[in-house]
Amino acid sequence: MSLKAAAAAVRENAHAPYSNFKVGAAIRSASGQIYVGCNVENVAYPEGTCAEAGAIAAMVAAGEKELAEVYVIADCPSPITPCGGCRQKIKEFGTGDVKVIMATTDGAEQETTIGDLLPGAFDTDHMERS
Ligand code: THU
């Protein structure tokens, strides 16, 4: 299955009764395996989780820690862009050149990299005096 098909399929499972905004994410790890996630909202709003976070958690739970590619899809006027927190989560498991494809359910796609989405990312270099 393609990343696009995997992301579109898992989006259908999103639990988004508060925003009515379903998001699907599919990530390919360095091994080639695909992991998926959808947003899971909660009546206590801050407890909700993003689609990207779910996919990354599935990858790590399976014993993998290296991302190769990310695909995110939602029903929006222009391709969905990962939130700030998810950019940091993606960066944790990939180099700056990890490809991020942002998409709409209408078929529009925009391709970028995590380096371009999160320039100047906080990383371990900033903690080297600690
Ligand atoms: N959401 C994601 O799942 N991923 C993103 O990159 C942006 C936002 C979710 C969180 C919330 O459930 C809904 O979209 C509206 O913000």
mmCIF file of N, CA, C and O in Angstrom, residues 7 9 11 13 15 27 35 62 76 85 118:
data_model
loop_
_atom_site.group_PDB
_atom_site.id
_atom_site.type_symbol
_atom_site.label_atom_id
_atom_site.label_comp_id
_atom_site.label_asym_id
_atom_site.label_seq_id
_atom_site.Cartn_x
_atom_site.Cartn_y
_atom_site.Cartn_z
ATOM 1 N N ALA A 7 -2.454 6.692 4.596
ATOM 2 C CA ALA A 7 -2.855 7.885 5.361
ATOM 3 C C ALA A 7 -4.343 8.182 5.164
ATOM 4 O O ALA A 7 -5.056 8.521 6.119
ATOM 5 N N ALA A 9 -6.671 6.047 4.407
ATOM 6 C CA ALA A 9 -7.489 5.000 5.041
ATOM 7 C C ALA A 9 -7.570 5.204 6.544
ATOM 8 O O ALA A 9 -8.656 5.124 7.140
ATOM 9 N N ARG A 11 -7.208 7.885 8.197
ATOM 10 C CA ARG A 11 -7.945 9.125 8.504
ATOM 11 C C ARG A 11 -9.411 8.831 8.819
ATOM 12 O O ARG A 11 -10.028 9.496 9.652
ATOM 13 N N ASN A 13 -10.572 6.592 10.500
ATOM 14 C CA ASN A 13 -10.732 6.120 11.880
ATOM 15 C C ASN A 13 -10.540 7.213 12.920
ATOM 16 O O ASN A 13 -10.640 6.951 14.120
ATOM 17 N N HIS A 15 -10.802 10.050 15.624
ATOM 18 C CA HIS A 15 -11.825 10.364 16.624
ATOM 19 C C HIS A 15 -11.776 11.881 16.791
ATOM 20 O O HIS A 15 -10.924 12.409 17.513
ATOM 21 N N ILE A 27 3.697 7.091 7.956
ATOM 22 C CA ILE A 27 5.132 7.341 7.910
ATOM 23 C C ILE A 27 5.843 6.074 7.442
ATOM 24 O O ILE A 27 5.412 4.966 7.739
ATOM 25 N N TYR A 35 3.843 2.927 9.094
ATOM 26 C CA TYR A 35 3.088 3.036 10.345
ATOM 27 C C TYR A 35 2.070 4.154 10.169
ATOM 28 O O TYR A 35 2.357 5.152 9.494
ATOM 29 N N ALA A 62 7.062 -0.340 17.745
ATOM 30 C CA ALA A 62 7.471 -1.503 16.951
ATOM 31 C C ALA A 62 8.989 -1.679 16.965
ATOM 32 O O ALA A 62 9.512 -2.620 16.362
ATOM 33 N N CYS A 76 -9.094 19.800 3.709
ATOM 34 C CA CYS A 76 -8.919 21.246 3.900
ATOM 35 C C CYS A 76 -8.674 21.932 2.559
ATOM 36 O O CYS A 76 -8.377 21.271 1.567
ATOM 37 N N GLY A 85 4.158 21.285 17.327
ATOM 38 C CA GLY A 85 4.587 20.171 18.173
ATOM 39 C C GLY A 85 4.933 18.944 17.358
ATOM 40 O O GLY A 85 5.902 18.231 17.645
ATOM 41 N N LEU A 118 10.909 23.133 10.047
ATOM 42 C CA LEU A 118 11.344 23.487 11.399
ATOM 43 C C LEU A 118 12.798 23.955 11.391
ATOM 44 O O LEU A 118 13.687 23.301 11.938
#
